[in-house]
GROMACS .gro file of C-alpha atoms in nm:
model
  435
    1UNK     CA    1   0.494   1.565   0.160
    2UNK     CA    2   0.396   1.873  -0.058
    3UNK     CA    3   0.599   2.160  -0.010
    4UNK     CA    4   0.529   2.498  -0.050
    5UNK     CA    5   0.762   2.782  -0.076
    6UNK     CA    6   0.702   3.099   0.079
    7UNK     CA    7   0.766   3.430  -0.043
    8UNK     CA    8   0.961   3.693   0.165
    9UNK     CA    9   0.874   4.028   0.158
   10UNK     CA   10   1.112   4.278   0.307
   11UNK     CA   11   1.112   4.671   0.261
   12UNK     CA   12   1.380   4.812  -0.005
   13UNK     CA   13   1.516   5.096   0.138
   14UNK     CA   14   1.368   5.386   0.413
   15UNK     CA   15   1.284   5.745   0.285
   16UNK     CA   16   1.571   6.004   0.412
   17UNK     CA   17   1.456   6.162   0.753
   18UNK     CA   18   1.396   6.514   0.798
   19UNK     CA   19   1.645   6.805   0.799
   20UNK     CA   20   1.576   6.871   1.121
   21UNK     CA   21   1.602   6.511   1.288
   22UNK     CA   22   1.919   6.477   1.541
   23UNK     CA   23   2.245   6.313   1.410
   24UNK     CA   24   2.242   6.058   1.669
   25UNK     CA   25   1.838   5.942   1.516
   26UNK     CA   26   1.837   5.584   1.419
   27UNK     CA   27   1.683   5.501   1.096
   28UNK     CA   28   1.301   5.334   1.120
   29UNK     CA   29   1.269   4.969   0.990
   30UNK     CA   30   1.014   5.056   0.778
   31UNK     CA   31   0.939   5.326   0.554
   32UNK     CA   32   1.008   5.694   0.743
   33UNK     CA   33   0.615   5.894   0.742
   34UNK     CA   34   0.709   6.272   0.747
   35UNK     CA   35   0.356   6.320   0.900
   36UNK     CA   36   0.471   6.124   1.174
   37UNK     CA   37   0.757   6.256   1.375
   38UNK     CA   38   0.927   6.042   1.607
   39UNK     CA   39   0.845   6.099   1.992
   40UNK     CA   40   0.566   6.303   1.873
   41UNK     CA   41   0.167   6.322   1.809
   42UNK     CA   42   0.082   6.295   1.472
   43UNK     CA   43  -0.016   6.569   1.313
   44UNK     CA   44  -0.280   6.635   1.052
   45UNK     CA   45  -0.224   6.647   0.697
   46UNK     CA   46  -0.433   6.795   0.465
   47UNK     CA   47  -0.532   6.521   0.197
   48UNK     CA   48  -0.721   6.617  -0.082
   49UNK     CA   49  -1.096   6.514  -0.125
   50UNK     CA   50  -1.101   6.225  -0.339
   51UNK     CA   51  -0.733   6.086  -0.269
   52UNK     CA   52  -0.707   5.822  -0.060
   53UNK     CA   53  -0.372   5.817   0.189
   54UNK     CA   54  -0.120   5.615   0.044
   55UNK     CA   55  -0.082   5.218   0.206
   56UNK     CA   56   0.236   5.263   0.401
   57UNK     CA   57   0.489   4.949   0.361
   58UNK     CA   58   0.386   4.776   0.644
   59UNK     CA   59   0.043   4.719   0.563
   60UNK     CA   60   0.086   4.582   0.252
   61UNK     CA   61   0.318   4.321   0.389
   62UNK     CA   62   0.040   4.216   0.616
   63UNK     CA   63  -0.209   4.245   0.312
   64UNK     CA   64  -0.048   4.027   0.045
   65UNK     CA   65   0.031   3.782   0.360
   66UNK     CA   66  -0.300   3.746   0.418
   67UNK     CA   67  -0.433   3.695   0.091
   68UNK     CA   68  -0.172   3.408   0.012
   69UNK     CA   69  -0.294   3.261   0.340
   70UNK     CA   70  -0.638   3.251   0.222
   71UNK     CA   71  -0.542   3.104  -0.114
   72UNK     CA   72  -0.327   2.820   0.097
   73UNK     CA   73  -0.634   2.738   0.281
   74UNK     CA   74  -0.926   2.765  -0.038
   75UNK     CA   75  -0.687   2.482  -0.226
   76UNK     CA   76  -0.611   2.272   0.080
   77UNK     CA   77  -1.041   2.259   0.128
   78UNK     CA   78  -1.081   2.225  -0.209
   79UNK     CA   79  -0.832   1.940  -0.272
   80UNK     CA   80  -0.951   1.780   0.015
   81UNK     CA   81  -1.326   1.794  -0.090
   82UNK     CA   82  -1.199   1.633  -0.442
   83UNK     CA   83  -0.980   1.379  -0.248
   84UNK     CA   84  -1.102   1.273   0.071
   85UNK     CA   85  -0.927   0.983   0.138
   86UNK     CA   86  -0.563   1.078   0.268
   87UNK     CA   87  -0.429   0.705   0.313
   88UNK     CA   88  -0.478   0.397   0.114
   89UNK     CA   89  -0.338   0.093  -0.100
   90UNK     CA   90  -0.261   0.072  -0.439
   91UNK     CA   91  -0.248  -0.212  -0.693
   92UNK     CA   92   0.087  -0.188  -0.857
   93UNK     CA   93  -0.053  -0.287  -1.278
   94UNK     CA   94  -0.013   0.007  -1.520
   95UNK     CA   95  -0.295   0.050  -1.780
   96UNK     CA   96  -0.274   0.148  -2.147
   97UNK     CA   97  -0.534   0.296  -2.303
   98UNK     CA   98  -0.527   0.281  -2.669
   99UNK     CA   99  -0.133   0.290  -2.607
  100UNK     CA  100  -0.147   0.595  -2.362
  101UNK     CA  101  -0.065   0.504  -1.991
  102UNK     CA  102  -0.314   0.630  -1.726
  103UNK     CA  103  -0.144   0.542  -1.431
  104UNK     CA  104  -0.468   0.656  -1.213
  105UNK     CA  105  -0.666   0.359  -1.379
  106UNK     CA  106  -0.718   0.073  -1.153
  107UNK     CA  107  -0.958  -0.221  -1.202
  108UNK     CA  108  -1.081  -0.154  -0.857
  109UNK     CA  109  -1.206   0.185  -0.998
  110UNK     CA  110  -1.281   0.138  -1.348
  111UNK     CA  111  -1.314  -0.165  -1.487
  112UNK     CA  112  -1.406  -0.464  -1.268
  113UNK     CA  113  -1.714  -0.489  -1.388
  114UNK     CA  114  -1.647  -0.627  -1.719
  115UNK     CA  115  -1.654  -1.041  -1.734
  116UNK     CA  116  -1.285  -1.171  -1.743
  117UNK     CA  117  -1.325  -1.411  -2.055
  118UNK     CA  118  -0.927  -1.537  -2.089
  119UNK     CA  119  -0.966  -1.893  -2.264
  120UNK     CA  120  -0.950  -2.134  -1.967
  121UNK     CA  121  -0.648  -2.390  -1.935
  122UNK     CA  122  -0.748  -2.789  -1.872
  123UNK     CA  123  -0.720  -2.884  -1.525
  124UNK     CA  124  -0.508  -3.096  -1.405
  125UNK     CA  125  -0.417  -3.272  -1.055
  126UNK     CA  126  -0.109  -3.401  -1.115
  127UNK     CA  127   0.120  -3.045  -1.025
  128UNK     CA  128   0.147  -2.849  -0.725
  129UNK     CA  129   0.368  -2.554  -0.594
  130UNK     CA  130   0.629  -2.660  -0.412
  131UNK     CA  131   0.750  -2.478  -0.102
  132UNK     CA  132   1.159  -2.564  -0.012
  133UNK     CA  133   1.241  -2.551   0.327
  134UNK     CA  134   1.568  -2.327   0.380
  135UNK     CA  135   1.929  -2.464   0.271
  136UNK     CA  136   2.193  -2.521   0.515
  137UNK     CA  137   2.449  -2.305   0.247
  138UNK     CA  138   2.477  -1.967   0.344
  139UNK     CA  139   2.279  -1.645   0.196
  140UNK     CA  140   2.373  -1.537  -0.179
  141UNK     CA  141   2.477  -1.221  -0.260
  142UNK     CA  142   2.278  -0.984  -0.445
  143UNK     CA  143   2.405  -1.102  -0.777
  144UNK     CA  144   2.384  -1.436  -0.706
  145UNK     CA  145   2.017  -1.384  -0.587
  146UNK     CA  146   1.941  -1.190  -0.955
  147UNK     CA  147   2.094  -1.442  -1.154
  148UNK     CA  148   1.885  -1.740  -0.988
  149UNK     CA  149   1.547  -1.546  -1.023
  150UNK     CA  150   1.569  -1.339  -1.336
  151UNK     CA  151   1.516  -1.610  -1.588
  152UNK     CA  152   1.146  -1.717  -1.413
  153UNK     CA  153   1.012  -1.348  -1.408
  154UNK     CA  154   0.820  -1.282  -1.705
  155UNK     CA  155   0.583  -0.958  -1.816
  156UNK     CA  156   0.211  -0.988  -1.817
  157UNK     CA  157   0.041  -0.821  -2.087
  158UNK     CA  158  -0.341  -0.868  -2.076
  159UNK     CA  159  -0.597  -0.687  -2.319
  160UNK     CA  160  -0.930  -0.556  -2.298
  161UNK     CA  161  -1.166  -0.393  -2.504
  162UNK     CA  162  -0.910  -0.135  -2.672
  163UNK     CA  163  -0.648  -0.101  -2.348
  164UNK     CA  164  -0.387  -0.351  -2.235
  165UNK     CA  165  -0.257  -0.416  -1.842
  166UNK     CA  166   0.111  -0.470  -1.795
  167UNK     CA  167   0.206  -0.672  -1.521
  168UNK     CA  168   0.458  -0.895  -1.367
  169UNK     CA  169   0.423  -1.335  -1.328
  170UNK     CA  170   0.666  -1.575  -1.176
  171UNK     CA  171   0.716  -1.900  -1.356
  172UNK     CA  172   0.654  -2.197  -1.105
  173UNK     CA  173   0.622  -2.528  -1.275
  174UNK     CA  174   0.844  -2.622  -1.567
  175UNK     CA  175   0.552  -2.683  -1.761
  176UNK     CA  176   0.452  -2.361  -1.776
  177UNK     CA  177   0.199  -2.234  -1.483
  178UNK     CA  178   0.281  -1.873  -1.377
  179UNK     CA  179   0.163  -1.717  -1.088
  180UNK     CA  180   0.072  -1.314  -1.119
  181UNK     CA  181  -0.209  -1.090  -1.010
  182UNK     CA  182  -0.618  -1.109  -1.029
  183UNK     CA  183  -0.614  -0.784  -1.099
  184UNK     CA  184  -0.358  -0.739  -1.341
  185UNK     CA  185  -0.589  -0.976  -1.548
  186UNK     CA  186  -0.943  -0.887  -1.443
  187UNK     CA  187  -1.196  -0.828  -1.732
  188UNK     CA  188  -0.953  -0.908  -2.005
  189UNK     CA  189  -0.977  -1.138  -2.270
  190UNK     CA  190  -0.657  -1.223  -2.397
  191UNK     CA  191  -0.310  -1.270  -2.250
  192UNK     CA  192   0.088  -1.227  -2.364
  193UNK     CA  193   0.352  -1.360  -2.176
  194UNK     CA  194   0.702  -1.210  -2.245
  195UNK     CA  195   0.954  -1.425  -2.102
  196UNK     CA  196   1.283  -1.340  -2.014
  197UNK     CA  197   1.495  -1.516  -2.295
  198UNK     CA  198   1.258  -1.267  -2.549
  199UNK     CA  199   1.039  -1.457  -2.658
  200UNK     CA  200   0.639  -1.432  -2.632
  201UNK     CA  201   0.360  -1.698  -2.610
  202UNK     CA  202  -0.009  -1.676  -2.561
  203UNK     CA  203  -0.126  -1.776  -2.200
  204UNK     CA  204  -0.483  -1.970  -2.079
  205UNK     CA  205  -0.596  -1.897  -1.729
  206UNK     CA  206  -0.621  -2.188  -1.513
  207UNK     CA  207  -0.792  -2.013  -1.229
  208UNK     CA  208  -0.796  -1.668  -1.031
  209UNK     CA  209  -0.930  -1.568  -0.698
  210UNK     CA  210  -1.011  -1.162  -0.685
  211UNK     CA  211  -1.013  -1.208  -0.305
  212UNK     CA  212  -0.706  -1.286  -0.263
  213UNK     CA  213  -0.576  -1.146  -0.559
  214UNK     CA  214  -0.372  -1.425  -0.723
  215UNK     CA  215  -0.415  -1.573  -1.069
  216UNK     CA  216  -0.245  -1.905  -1.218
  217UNK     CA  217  -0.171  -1.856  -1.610
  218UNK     CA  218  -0.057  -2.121  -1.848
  219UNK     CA  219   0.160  -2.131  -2.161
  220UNK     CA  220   0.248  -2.453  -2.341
  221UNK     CA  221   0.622  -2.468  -2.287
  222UNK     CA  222   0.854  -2.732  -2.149
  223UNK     CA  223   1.157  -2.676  -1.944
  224UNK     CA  224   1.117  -2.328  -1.840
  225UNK     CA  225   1.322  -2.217  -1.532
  226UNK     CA  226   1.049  -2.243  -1.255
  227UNK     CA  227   1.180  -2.053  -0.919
  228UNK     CA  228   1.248  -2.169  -0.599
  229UNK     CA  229   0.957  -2.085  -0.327
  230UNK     CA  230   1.062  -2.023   0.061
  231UNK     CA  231   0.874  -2.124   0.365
  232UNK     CA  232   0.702  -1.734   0.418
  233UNK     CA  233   0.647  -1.843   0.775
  234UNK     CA  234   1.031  -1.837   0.838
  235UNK     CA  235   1.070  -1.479   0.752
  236UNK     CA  236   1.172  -1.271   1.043
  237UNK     CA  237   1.145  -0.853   1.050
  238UNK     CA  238   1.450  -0.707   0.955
  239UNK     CA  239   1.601  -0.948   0.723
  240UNK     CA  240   1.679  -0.875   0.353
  241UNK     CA  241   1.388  -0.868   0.095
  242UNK     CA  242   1.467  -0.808  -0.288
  243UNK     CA  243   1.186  -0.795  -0.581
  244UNK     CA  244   1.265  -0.864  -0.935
  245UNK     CA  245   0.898  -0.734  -1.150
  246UNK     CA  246   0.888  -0.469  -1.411
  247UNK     CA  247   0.806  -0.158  -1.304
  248UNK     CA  248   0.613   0.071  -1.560
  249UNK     CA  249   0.569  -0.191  -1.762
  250UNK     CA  250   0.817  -0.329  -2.071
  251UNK     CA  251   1.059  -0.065  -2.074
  252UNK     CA  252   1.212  -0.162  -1.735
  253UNK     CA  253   1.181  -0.530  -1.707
  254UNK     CA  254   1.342  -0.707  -1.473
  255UNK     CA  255   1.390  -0.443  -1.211
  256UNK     CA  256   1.571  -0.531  -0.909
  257UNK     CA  257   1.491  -0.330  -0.553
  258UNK     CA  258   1.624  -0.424  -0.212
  259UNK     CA  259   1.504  -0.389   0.136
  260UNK     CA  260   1.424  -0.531   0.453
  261UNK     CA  261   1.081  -0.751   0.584
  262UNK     CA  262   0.960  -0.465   0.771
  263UNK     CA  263   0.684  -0.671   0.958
  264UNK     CA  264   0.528  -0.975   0.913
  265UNK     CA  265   0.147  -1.100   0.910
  266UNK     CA  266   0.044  -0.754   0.822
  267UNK     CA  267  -0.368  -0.697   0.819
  268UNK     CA  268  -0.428  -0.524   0.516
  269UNK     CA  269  -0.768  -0.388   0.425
  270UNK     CA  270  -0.788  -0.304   0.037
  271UNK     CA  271  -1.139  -0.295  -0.184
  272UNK     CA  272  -1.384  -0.412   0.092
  273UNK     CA  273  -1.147  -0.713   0.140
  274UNK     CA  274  -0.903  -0.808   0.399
  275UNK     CA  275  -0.550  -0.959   0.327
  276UNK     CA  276  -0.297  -1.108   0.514
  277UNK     CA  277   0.093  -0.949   0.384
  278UNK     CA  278   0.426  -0.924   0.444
  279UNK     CA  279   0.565  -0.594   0.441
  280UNK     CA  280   0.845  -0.455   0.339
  281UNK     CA  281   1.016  -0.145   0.219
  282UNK     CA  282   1.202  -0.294  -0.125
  283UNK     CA  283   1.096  -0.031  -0.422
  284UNK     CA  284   0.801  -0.151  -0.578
  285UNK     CA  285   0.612   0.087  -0.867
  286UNK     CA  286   0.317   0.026  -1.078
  287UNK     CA  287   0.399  -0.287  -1.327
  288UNK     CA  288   0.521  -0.478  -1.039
  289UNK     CA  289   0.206  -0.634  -0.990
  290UNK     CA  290   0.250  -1.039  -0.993
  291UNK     CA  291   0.660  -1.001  -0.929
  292UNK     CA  292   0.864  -1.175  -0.660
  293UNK     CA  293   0.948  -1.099  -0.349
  294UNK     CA  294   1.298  -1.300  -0.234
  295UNK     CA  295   1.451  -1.359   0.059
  296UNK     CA  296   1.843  -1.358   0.079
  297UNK     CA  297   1.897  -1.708   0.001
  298UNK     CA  298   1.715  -1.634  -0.311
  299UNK     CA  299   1.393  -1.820  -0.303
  300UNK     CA  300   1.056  -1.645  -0.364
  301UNK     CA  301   0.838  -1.570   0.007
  302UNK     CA  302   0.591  -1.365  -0.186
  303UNK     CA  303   0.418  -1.256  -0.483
  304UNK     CA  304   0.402  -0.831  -0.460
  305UNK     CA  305   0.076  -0.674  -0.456
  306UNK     CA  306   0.022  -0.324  -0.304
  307UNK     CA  307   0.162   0.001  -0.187
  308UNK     CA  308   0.038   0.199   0.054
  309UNK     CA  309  -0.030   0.552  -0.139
  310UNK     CA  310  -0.149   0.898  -0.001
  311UNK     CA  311  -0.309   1.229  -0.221
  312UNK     CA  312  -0.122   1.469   0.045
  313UNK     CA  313   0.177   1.353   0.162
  314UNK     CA  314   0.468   1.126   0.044
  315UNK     CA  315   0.485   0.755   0.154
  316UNK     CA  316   0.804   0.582   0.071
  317UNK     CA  317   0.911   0.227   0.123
  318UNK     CA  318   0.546   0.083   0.217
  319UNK     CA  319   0.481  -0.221   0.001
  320UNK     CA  320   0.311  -0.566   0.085
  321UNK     CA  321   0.351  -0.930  -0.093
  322UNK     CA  322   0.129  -1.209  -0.068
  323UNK     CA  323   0.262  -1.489   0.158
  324UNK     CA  324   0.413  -1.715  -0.033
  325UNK     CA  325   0.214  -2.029   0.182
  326UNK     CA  326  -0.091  -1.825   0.100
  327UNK     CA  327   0.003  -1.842  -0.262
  328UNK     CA  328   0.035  -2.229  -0.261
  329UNK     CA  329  -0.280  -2.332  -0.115
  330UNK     CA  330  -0.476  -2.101  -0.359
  331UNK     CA  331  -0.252  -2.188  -0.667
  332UNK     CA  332  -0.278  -2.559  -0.595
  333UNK     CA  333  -0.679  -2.539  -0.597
  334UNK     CA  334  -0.690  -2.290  -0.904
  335UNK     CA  335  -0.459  -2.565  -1.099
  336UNK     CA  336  -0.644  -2.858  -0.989
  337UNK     CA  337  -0.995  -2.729  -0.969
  338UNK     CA  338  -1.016  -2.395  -1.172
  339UNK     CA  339  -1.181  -2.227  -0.871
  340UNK     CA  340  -1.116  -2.173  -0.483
  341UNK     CA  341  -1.278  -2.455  -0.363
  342UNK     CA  342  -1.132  -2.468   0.009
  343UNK     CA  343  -1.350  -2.331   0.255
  344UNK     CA  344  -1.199  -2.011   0.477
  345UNK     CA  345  -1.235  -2.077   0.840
  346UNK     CA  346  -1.422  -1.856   1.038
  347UNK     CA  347  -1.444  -1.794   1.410
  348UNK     CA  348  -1.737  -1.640   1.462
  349UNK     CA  349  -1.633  -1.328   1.595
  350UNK     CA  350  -1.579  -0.971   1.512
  351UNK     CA  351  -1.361  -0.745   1.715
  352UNK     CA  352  -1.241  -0.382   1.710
  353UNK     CA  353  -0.896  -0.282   1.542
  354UNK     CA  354  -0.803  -0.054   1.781
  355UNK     CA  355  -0.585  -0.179   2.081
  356UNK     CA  356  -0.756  -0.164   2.421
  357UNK     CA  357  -0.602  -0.135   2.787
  358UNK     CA  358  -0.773  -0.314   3.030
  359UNK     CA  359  -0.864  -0.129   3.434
  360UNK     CA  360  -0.574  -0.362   3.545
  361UNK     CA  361  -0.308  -0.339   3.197
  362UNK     CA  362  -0.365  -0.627   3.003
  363UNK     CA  363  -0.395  -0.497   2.632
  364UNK     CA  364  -0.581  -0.713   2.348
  365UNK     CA  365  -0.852  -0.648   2.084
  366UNK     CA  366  -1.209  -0.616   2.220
  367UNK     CA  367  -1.454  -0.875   2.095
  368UNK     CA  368  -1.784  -0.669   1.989
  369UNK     CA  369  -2.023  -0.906   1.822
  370UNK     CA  370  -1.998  -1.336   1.863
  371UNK     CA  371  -2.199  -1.451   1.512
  372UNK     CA  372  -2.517  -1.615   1.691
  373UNK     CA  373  -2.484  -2.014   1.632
  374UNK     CA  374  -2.071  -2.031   1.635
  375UNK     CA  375  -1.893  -2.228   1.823
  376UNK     CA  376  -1.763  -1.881   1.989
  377UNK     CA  377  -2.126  -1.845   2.142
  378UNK     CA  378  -2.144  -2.137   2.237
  379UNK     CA  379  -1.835  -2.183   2.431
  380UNK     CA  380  -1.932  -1.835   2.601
  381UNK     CA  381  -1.735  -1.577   2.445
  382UNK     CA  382  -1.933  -1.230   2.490
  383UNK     CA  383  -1.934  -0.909   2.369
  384UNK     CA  384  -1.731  -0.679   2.544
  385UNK     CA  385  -1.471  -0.977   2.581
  386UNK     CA  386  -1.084  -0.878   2.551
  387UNK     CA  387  -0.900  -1.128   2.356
  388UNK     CA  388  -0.484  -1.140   2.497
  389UNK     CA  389  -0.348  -1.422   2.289
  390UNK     CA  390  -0.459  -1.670   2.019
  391UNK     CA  391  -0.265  -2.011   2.032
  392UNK     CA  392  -0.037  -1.821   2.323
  393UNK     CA  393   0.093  -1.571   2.111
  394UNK     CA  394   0.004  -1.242   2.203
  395UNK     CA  395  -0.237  -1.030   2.028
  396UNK     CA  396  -0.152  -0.663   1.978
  397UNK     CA  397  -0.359  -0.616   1.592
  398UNK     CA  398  -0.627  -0.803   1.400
  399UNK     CA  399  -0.308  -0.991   1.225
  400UNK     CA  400  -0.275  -1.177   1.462
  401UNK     CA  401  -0.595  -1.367   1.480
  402UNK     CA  402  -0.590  -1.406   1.101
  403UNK     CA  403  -0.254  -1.569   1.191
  404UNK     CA  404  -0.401  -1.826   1.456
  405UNK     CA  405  -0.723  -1.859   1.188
  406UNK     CA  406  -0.524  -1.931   0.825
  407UNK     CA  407  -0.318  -2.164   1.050
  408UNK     CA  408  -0.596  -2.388   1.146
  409UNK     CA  409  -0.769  -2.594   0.884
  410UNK     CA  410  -1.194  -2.601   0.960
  411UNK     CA  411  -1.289  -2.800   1.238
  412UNK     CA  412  -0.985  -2.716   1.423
  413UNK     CA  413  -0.971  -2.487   1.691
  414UNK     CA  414  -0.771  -2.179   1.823
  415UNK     CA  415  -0.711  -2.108   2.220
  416UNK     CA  416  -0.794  -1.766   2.319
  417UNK     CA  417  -0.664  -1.594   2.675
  418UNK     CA  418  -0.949  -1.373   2.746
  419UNK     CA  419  -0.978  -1.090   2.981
  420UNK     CA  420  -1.330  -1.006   3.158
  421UNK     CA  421  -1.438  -0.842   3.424
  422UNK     CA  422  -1.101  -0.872   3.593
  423UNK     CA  423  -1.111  -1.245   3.512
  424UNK     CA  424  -0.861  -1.431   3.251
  425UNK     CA  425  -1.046  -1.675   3.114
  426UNK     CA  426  -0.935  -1.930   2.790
  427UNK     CA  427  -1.165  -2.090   2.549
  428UNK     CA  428  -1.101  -2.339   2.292
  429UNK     CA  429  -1.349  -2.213   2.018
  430UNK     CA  430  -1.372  -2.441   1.679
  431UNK     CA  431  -1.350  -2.275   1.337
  432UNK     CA  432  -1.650  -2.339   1.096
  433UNK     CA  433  -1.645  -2.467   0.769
  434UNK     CA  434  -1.627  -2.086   0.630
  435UNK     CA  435  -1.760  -1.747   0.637
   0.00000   0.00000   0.00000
């Protein structure tokens, strides 16, 4: 929130009343006029042609009020016409520019559009991330939690064309694959890793996928301290969250923030694209792109992402990870494949984001165009539809269906509750092979 401090005018002292005023006469709050006698008409006074009456206190309070007022509002229009957007996402990756930051510089602003020509890593089908389920031991305390995850968080650097992004990675094989950001390593050409024991190698990329903003680089090393990944689907709001990344790049490596999971399965919209994120309100600063988020039994449930931003008031504690399930099935296919090659299921349907109340108090999301040819036309969903649960959970935001959808491999189908017309209606409607 911007503040603004006011100035306070107030008068510094009255002019003495007449000789002739009663003893008992109060004093005026603002400056005594001899030309205008209390309880009386005023009288004329002869000014002299040319000579304008003097502004009496009062009027200039009112005058230099009103002219800071109107400066207030000509830079609130003005910074608005400049800034438009009030609300919105930010990548957390610091840029250097010929070794000056520029915090403002994001590749979804500035430089996507060069080619991303890192030297490309072999592929190989023989690793995969592995999720552990949770251990029966209790939860680790916060030092207990560092010490585990410290040693697999290394520092991106990536170069291009005279500037450098600093980011964050988290080691997960032993053989060296490292999981960071898309965008902390769009249109660059090269690639450092600094790892935590101090020393450097040069990284290969074995794959990225801008959409879902997750990259897989690899340095030849053996033996490096991969980290434990957590089931993301066990997270539940309110629990402990920590991130270990490097905020503003080198200086501050290894940064550790705490916090909560402040929701789950959040629908994010960033770039054109929509994500699916945890949320949570551990610190998280530019250079924490590609870091871990860790649950208290210190295993990783996310690699960090975004924060929510604004260019007029102050947003605190509004950060989102990637899922760390999310993170598996597109690492797997970048490491084996060097692409995405898994389909995304689609349903066939587009619905509003806004929650709607039905005449009779059901709430859902209202369907407003069924894809022509989908399985959702076909089984009879309309426009106009209201959709109450997916699977039998209830629907109350567009996360939810995402949840049912990146649940259900293509081919399989989701179970919709359906209000119409009065009428609750269900429909088993089959996901295609992708969007």
């Amino acid at each position: 929130m911007h503040r603004i401090s006011y100035d306070q005018y107030q008068a510094d002292g009255t002019n003495p009343p007449p000789q002739d005023a009663p003893a008992f006469s109060f004093a005026p709050v603002y400056p005594f006029d001899p030309d205008e006698p209390v309880g009386g008409a005023k009288r004329r006074r002869n000014t002299p042609p040319g000579r304008r009456r003097p502004m009496t206190h009062r009027g200039g309070v009112f005058l230099v009020i009103a002219i800071i007022a109107a400066f207030v509002v000509v830079i609130y229009l003005l910074f608005h016409a400049f800034f438009p957007y009030g609300i919105a996402v930010r990548y957390y990756d610091d840029f250097y520019s010929n070794g000056t930051w520029d915090a403002g510089a994001t590749p979804s602003t500035t430089e996507t559009s060069a080619p991303t020509t890192i030297k490309r890593a072999l592929k190989s089908d023989e690793i995969s991330l592995q999720i552990s389920p949770l251990p029966s031991t209790g939860e680790l305390s916060y030092e207990e939690i560092y010490q585990k995850n410290i040693p697999s968080i290394v520092c991106v650097r990536a170069s291009k064309k005279g500037a450098q992004s600093l980011g964050s990675g988290v080691i997960c094989t032993q053989n060296g694959y490292i999981i960071t950001n898309a965008h902390v390593i769009s249109g660059c050409s090269e690639v450092l890793v600094l790892l935590n024991d101090g020393t450097a190698a040069d990284a290969t990329l074995a794959g990225m996928d801008e959409d879902n903003d997750i990259a897989v680089l690899k340095i030849e090393r053996e033996d490096l301290p991969a980290a434990e990944f957590g089931d993301a689907d066990k997270l539940t709001v309110g629990e402990p969250a920590l991130a270990i990344g490097n905020p503003l790049g080198e200086e501050f490596r290894g940064t550790m923030t705490s916090g909560i999971i402040s929701a789950i399965n959040r629908y994010v919209s960033v770039d054109g694209r929509s994500m699916l994120l945890i949320q949570t309100t551990a610190a998280l600063n530019s250079g924490n792109s590609g870091g871990a988020l860790i649950n208290s039994h210190g295993q990783v449930v996310g690699i960090t992402t975004l924060k929510m931003w604004s260019d007029s008031d102050t947003i605190e504690g509004i950060g989102f990870a990637i899922p760390s399930n999310t993170v598996k099935q597109i690492a797997d296919d970048l490491i084996q494949n060097g692409e995405v090659t898994s389909t995304i299921p689609s349903i066939g349907i587009v619905v509003a984001t806004d929650l709607e109340v039905t005449g009779d108090g059901h709430t859902g999301l209202g369907v407003v165009h069924v894809t022509p040819g989908s399985d959702a036309e076909q089984k009879g969903l309309r426009s106009g539809d209201v959709l109450l649960t997916a699977n039998g959970a209830q629907i109350t935001s567009m996360g939810d269906i995402m949840t049912a959808k990146s649940r259900t491999q293509a081919g399989g189908s989701v179970t919709f509750t359906v209000w119409r017309s009065g009428e609750i209606l269900t429909f088993d409607v089959a996901l295609s092979a992708g969007e």
